[in-house]
Short mmCIF file of C-alpha atoms and ligand atoms in Angstrom, two decimals:
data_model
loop_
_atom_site.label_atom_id
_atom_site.label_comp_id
_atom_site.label_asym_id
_atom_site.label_seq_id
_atom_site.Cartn_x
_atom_site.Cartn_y
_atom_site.Cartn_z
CA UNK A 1 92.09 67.51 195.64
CA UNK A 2 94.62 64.37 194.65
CA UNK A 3 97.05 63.06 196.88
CA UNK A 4 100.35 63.84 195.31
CA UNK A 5 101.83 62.09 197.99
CA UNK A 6 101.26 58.27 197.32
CA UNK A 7 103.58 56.09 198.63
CA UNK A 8 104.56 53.37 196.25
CA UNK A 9 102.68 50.76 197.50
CA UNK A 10 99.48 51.79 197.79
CA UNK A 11 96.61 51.18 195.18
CA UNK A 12 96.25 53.25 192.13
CA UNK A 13 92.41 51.96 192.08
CA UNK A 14 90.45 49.68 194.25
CA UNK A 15 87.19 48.05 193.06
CA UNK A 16 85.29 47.39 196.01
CA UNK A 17 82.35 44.59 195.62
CA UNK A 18 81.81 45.70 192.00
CA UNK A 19 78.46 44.64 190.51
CA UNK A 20 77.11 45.28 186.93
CA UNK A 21 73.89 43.67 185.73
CA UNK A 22 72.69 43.61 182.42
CA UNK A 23 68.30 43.74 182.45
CA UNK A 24 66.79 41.54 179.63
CA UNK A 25 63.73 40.71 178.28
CA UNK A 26 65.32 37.13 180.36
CA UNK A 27 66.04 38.90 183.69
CA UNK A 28 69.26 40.17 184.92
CA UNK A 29 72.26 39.13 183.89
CA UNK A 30 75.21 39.58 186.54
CA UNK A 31 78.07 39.84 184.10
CA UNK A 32 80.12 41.12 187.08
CA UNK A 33 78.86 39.71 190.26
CA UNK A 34 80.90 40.94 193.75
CA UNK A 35 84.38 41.68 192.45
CA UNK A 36 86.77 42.98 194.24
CA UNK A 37 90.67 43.86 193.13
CA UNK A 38 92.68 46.82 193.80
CA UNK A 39 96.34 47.82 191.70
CA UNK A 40 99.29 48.98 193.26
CA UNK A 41 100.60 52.15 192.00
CA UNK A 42 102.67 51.61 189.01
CA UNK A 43 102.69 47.90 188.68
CA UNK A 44 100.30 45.94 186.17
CA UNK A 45 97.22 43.77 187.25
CA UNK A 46 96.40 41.27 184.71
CA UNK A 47 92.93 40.51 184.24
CA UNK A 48 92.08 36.63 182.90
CA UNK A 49 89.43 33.91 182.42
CA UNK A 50 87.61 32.53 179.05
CA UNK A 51 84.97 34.50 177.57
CA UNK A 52 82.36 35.60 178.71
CA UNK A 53 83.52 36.28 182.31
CA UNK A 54 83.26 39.46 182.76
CA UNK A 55 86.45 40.47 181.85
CA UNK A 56 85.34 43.60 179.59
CA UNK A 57 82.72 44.64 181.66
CA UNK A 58 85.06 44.71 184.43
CA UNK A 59 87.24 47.45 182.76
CA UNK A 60 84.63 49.43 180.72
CA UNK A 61 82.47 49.70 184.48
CA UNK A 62 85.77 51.37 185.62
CA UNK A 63 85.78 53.88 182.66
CA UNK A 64 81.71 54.04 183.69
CA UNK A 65 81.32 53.05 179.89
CA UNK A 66 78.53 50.48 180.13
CA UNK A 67 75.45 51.69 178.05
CA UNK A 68 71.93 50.15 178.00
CA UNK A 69 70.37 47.52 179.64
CA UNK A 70 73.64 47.52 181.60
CA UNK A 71 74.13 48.88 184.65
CA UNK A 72 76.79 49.60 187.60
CA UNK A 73 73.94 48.58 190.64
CA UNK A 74 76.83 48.74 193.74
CA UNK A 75 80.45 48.94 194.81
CA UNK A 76 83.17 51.13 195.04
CA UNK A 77 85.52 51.65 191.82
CA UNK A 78 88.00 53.90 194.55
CA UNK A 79 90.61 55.78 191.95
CA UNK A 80 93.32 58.03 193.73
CA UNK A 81 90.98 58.22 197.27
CA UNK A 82 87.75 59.33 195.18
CA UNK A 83 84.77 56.61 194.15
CA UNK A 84 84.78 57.24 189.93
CA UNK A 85 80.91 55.59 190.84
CA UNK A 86 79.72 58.74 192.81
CA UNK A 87 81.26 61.24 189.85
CA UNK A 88 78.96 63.11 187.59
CA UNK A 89 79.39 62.13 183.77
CA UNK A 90 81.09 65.36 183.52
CA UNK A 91 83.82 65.08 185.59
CA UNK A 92 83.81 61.22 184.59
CA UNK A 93 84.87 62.73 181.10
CA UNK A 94 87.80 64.92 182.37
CA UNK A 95 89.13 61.56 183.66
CA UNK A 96 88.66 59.52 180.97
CA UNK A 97 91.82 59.95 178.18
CA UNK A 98 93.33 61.88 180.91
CA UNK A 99 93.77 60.17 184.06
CA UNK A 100 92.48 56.69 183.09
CA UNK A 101 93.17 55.60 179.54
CA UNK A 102 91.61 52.58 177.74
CA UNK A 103 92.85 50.94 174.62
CA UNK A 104 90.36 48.32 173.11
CA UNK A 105 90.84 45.05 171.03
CA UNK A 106 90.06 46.57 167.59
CA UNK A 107 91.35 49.90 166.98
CA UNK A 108 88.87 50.61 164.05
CA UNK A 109 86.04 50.89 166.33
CA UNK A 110 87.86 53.49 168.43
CA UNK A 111 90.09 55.73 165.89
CA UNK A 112 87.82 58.20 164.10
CA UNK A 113 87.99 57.52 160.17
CA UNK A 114 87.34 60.82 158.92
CA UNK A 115 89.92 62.51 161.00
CA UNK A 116 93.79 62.02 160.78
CA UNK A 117 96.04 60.40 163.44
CA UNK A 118 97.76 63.39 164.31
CA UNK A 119 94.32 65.33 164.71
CA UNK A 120 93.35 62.50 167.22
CA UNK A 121 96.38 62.55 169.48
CA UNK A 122 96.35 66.46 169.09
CA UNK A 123 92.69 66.79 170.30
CA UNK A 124 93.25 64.41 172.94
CA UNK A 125 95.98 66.03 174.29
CA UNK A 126 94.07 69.75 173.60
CA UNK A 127 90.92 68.76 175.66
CA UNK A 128 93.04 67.86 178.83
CA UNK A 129 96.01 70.01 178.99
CA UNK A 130 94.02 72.89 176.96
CA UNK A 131 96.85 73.64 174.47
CA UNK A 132 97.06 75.02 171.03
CA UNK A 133 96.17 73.14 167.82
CA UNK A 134 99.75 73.79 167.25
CA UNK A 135 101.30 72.84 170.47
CA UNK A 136 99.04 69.44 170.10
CA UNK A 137 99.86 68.50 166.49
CA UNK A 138 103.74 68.89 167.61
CA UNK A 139 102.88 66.62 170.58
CA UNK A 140 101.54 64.04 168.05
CA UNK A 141 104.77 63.65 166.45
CA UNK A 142 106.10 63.19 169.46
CA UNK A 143 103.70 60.53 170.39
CA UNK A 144 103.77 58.87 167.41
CA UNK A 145 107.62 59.11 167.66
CA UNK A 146 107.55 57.17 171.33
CA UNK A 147 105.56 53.94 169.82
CA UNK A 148 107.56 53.30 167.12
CA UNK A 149 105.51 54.88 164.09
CA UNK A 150 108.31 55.19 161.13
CA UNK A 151 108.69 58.35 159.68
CA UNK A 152 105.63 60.92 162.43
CA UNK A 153 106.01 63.77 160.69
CA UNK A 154 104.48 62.23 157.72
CA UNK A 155 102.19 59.76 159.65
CA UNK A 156 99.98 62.55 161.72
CA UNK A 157 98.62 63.14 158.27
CA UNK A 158 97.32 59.90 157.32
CA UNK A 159 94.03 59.10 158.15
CA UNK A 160 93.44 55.21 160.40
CA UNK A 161 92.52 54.11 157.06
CA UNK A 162 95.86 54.07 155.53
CA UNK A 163 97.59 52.20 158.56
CA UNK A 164 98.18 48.79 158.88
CA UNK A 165 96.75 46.77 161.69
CA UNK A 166 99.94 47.17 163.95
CA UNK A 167 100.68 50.55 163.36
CA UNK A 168 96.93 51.86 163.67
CA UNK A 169 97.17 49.67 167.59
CA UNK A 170 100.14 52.04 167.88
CA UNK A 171 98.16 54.96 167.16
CA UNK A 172 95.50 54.25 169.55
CA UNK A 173 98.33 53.48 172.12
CA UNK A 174 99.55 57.26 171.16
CA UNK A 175 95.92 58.48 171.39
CA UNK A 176 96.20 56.57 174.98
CA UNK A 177 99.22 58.21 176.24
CA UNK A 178 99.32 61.55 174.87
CA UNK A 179 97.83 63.02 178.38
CA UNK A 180 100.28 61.00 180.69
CA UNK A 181 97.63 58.75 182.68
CA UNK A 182 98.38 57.42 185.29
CA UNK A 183 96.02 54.44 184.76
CA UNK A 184 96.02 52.54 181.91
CA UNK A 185 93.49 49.99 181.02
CA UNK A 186 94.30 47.34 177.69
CA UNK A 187 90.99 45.26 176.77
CA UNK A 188 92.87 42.24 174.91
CA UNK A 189 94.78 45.25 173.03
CA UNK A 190 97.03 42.90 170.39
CA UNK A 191 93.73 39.76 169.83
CA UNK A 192 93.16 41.58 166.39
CA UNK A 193 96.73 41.78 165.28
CA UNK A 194 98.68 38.75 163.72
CA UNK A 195 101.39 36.97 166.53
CA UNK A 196 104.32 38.89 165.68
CA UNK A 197 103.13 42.01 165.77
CA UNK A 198 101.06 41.20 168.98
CA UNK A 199 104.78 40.46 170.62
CA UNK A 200 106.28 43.77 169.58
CA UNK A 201 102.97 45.54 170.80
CA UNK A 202 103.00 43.78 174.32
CA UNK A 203 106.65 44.53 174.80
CA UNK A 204 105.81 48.57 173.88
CA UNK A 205 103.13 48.85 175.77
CA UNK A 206 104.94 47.22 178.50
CA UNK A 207 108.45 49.13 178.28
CA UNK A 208 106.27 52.45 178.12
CA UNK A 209 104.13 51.76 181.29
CA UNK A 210 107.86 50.87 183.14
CA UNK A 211 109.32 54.39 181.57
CA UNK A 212 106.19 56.34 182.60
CA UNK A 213 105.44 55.02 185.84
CA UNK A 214 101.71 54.12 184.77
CA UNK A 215 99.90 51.37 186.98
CA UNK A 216 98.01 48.72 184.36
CA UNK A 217 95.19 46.65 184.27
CA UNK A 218 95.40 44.16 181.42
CA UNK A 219 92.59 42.37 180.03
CA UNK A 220 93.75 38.87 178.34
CA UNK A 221 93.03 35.41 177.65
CA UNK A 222 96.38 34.83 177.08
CA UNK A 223 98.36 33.50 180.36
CA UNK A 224 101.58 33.48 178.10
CA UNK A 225 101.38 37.54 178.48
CA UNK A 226 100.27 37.22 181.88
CA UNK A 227 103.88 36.01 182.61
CA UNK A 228 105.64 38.57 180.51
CA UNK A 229 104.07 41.62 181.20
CA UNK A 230 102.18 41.06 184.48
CA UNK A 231 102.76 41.66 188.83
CA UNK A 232 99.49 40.56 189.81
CA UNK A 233 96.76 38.54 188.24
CA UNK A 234 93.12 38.01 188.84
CA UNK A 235 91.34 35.11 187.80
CA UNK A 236 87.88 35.64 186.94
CA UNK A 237 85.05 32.70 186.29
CA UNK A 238 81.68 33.52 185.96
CA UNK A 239 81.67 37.32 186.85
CA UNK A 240 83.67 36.81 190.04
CA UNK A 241 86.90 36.72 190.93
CA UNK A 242 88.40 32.87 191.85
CA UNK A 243 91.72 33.25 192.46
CA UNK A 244 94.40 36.89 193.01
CA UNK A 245 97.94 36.34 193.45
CA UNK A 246 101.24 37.62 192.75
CA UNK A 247 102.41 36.88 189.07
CA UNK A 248 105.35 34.42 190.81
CA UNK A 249 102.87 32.56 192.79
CA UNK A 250 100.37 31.97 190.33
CA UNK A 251 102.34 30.16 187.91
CA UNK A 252 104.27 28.18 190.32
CA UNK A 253 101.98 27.52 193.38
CA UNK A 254 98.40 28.24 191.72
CA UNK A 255 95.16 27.52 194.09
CA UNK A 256 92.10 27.50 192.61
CA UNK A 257 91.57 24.96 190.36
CA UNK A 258 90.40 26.75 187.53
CA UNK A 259 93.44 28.13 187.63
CA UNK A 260 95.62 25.08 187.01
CA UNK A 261 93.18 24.10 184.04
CA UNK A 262 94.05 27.39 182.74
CA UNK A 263 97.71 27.18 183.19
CA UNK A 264 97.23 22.85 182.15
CA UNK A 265 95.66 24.24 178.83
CA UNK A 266 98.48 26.81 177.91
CA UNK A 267 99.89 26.11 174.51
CA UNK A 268 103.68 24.81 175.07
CA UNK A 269 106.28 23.81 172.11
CA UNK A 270 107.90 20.97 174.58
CA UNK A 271 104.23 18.81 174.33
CA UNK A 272 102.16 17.26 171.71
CA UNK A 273 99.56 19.66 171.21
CA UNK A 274 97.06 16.38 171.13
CA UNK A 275 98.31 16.16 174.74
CA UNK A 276 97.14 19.65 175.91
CA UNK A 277 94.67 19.35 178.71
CA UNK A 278 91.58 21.32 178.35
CA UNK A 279 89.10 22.12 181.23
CA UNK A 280 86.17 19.75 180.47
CA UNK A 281 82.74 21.58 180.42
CA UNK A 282 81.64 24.63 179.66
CA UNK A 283 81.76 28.14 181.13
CA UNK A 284 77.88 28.63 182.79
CA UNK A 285 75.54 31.16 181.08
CA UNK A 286 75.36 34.16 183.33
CA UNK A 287 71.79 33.88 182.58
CA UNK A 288 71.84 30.48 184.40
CA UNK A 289 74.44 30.31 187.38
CA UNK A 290 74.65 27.43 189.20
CA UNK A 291 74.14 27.09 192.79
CA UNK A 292 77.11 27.05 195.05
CA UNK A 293 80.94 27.43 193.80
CA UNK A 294 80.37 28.59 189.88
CA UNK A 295 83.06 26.19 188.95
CA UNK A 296 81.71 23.24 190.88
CA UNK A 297 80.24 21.68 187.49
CA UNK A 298 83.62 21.28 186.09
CA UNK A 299 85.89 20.70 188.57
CA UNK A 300 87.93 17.36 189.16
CA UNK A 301 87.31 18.15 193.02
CA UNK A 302 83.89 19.11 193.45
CA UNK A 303 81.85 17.77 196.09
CA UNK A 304 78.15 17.82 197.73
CA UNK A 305 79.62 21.11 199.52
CA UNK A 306 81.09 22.78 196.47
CA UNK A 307 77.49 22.36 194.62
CA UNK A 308 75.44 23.37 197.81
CA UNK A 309 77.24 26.41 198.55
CA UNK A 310 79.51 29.71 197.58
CA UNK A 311 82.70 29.91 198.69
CA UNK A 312 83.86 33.60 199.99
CA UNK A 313 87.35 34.47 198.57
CA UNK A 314 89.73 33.94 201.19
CA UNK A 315 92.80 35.68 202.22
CA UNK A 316 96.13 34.05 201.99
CA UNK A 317 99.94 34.83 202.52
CA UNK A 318 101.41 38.14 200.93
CA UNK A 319 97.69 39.75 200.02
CA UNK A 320 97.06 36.59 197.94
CA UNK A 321 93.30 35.24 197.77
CA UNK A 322 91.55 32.36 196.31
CA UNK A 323 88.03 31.16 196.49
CA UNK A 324 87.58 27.92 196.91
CA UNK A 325 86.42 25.28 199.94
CA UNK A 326 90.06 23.01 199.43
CA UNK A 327 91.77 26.10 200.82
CA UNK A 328 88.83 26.54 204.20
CA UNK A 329 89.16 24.50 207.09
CA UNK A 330 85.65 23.70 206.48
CA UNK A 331 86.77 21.48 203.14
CA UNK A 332 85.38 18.34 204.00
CA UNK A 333 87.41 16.11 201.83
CA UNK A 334 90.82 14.25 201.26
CA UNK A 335 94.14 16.24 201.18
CA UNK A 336 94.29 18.06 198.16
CA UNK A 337 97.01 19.76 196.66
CA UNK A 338 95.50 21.20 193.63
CA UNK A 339 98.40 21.30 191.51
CA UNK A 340 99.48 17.86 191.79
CA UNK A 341 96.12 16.15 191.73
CA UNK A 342 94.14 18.13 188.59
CA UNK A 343 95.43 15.92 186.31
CA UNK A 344 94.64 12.71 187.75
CA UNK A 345 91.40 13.74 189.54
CA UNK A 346 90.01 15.08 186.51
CA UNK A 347 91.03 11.73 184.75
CA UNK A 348 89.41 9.51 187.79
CA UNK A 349 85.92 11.86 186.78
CA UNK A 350 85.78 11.78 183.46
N1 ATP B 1 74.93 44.23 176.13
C1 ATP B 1 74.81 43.10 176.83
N2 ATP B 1 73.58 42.56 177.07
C2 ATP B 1 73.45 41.44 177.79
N3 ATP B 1 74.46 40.75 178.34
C3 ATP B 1 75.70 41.23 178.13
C4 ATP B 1 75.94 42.42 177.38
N4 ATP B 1 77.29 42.63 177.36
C5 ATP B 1 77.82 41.63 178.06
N5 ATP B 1 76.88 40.79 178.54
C6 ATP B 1 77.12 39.60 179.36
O1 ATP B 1 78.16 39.82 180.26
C7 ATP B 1 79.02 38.69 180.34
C8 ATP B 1 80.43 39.15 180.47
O2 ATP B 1 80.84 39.75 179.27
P1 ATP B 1 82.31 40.32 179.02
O3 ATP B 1 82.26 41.02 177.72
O4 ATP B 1 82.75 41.10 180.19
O5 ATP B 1 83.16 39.00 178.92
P2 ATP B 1 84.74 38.86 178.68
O6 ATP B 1 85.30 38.17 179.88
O7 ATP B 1 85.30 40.19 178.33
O8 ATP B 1 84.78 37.87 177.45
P3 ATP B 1 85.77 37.88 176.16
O9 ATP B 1 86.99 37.12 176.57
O10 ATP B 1 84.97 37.12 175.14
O11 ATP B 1 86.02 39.29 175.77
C9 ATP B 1 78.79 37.89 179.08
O12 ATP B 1 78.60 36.55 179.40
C10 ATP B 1 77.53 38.44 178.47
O13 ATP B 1 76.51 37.48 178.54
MG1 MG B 2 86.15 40.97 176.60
#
């Protein structure tokens, strides 16, 4: 049975050496190769890196979502004490929508069209808490109440259709919530929804996880909403993860060097856009990794080492972790400090 117990800072989930493979007609592709991550109760993890990283495939193996040719081959996705990887696709869909909620880019694809909002959030909260149709529709105006849907009472009887892009990611955030997870995981949940909207969204979904007491994983490109809505963040390259730190640390003392491209390429008003520094290269095809640190290709630092071999992700001060040889005593280079030097270093390469 669950722990009710938890003391507030252990992990509400722990991925353990998390690998998913996709099998092609061109061999296997390891979208997520050996992550490891684990969020504390109640806080928010943010999950970043450019496409194709394994960012979504990250999240949906945690909801045990991935379909054909893809498939979970080892790890440990540990949720409350229990591995979610050794649970039958029954009980896997008494914890999905219930415990663990997920709320996708494009709320089209996940709203039902032929059945109204209020239906929705009432049969998600029916199947969990086994309530009456009644009992669930009244929940819905509630729901649709909490995230700021104008006039619910009306609304539960409109069908996704009628919505407007903001208001039908409000929906799905209502279809999200209505059973009280405690784990709530947001795949890029404002990319389809114009910029102010995608600010009032952030700041709901972020003032309802602090008044609920959910824990968070958030899945973004966006290191802007890293630093609003964030306590931790993983950077992931390449189907691993580079660099995990507290959100403080990141943004003022970041170690990986893919990290400080990231954080050198963030859009600011005080610079000429013309100006903005963007990580030269491109991100490798999973399909064709290169040998030694996946980065190595692009970085301003690389050297023989960094091409030969893989770095392990090493611990640092207050749980922190980065993967990268500058930070081993085996780095067999000049004093770096990674912050300082991108810029010039990667103007000295190119
Ligand atoms: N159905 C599939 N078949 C084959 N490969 C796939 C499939 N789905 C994903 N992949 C591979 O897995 C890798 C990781 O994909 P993922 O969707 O997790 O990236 P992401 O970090 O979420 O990117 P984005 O920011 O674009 O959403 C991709 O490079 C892709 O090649
Ligand atoms: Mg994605």
């Amino acid at each position: 049975m669950e722990n009710e117990n938890m003391e507030s800072n252990e992990s509400i989930i722990k991925v353990d050496n998390l690998q998913t493979s996709f099998f092609t007609h061109k061999g296997e592709i390891k979208a997520v190769d050996g992550v490891h991550f684990d969020v504390p109760a109640g806080k928010t993890l943010g999950i970043v890196g450019e496409s194709g990283s394994g960012k979504s495939i990250t999240s949906l193996s945690i909801m045990r979502l991935i379909d054909d040719p893809g498939r979970i081959k080892g790890g440990e996705i540990i949720f409350k004490g229990e591995n979610l990887l050794e649970k039958s696709e029954a009980e896997m869909r008494s914890i999905r929508g219930n415990k663990i909620s997920m709320i996708f880019q494009e709320p089209m694809t996940s709203l039902n069209p032929v059945y109204t909002i209020g239906d929705q959030i009432a049969e998600a909260y029916q199947i969990h808490e086994g309530t009456s149709k009644k009992e669930g529709l009244r929940k819905a105006v509630d729901m649709l109440k909490l995230v700021g849907i104008p006039s619910p009472e009306r609304r539960v009887k409109a069908y996704p259709h009628e919505l407007s892009g903001g208001m039908r990611q409000r929906a799905m955030i209502a279809i999200a919530l209505a059973c009280d997870p405690e784990l709530l995981v947001a795949d890029e949940p404002t990319t389809a929804l114009d910029v102010t909207i995608q600010a009032q969204i952030l700041r709901l979904i972020s003032r309802l996880q602090d008044e609920l007491g959910m824990s968070m994983m958030l899945i973004t490109h966006d290191l802007g909403v890293v630093a609003e809505t964030c306590d931790y963040v993983a950077v992931m390259y390449a189907g691993k993860i580079v660099e995990y730190a507290d959100v403080y640390t990141l943004f003022s003392n970041p170690k990986h060097p893919y990290t400080v491209g990231l954080l050198k390429s963030l859009p600011r008003h005080d610079i000429d856009q013309d100006e903005l520094e963007v990580i030269q290269g491109m991100v490798p095809r999973p399909d064709n990794l290169p040998e030694g640190c996946r980065f190595a290709p692009r970085c301003p630092f690389a050297r023989d080492m960094c091409h030969e071999r893989l770095p392990d992700l090493e611990d640092l001060e207050g749980g922190n972790q980065v993967r990268c040889w500058i930070h081993t005593d085996q780095w067999d280079g000049p004093e770096v400090n990674v912050k300082d030097d991108y810029g010039s270093a990667q103007s000295s390469t190119s």
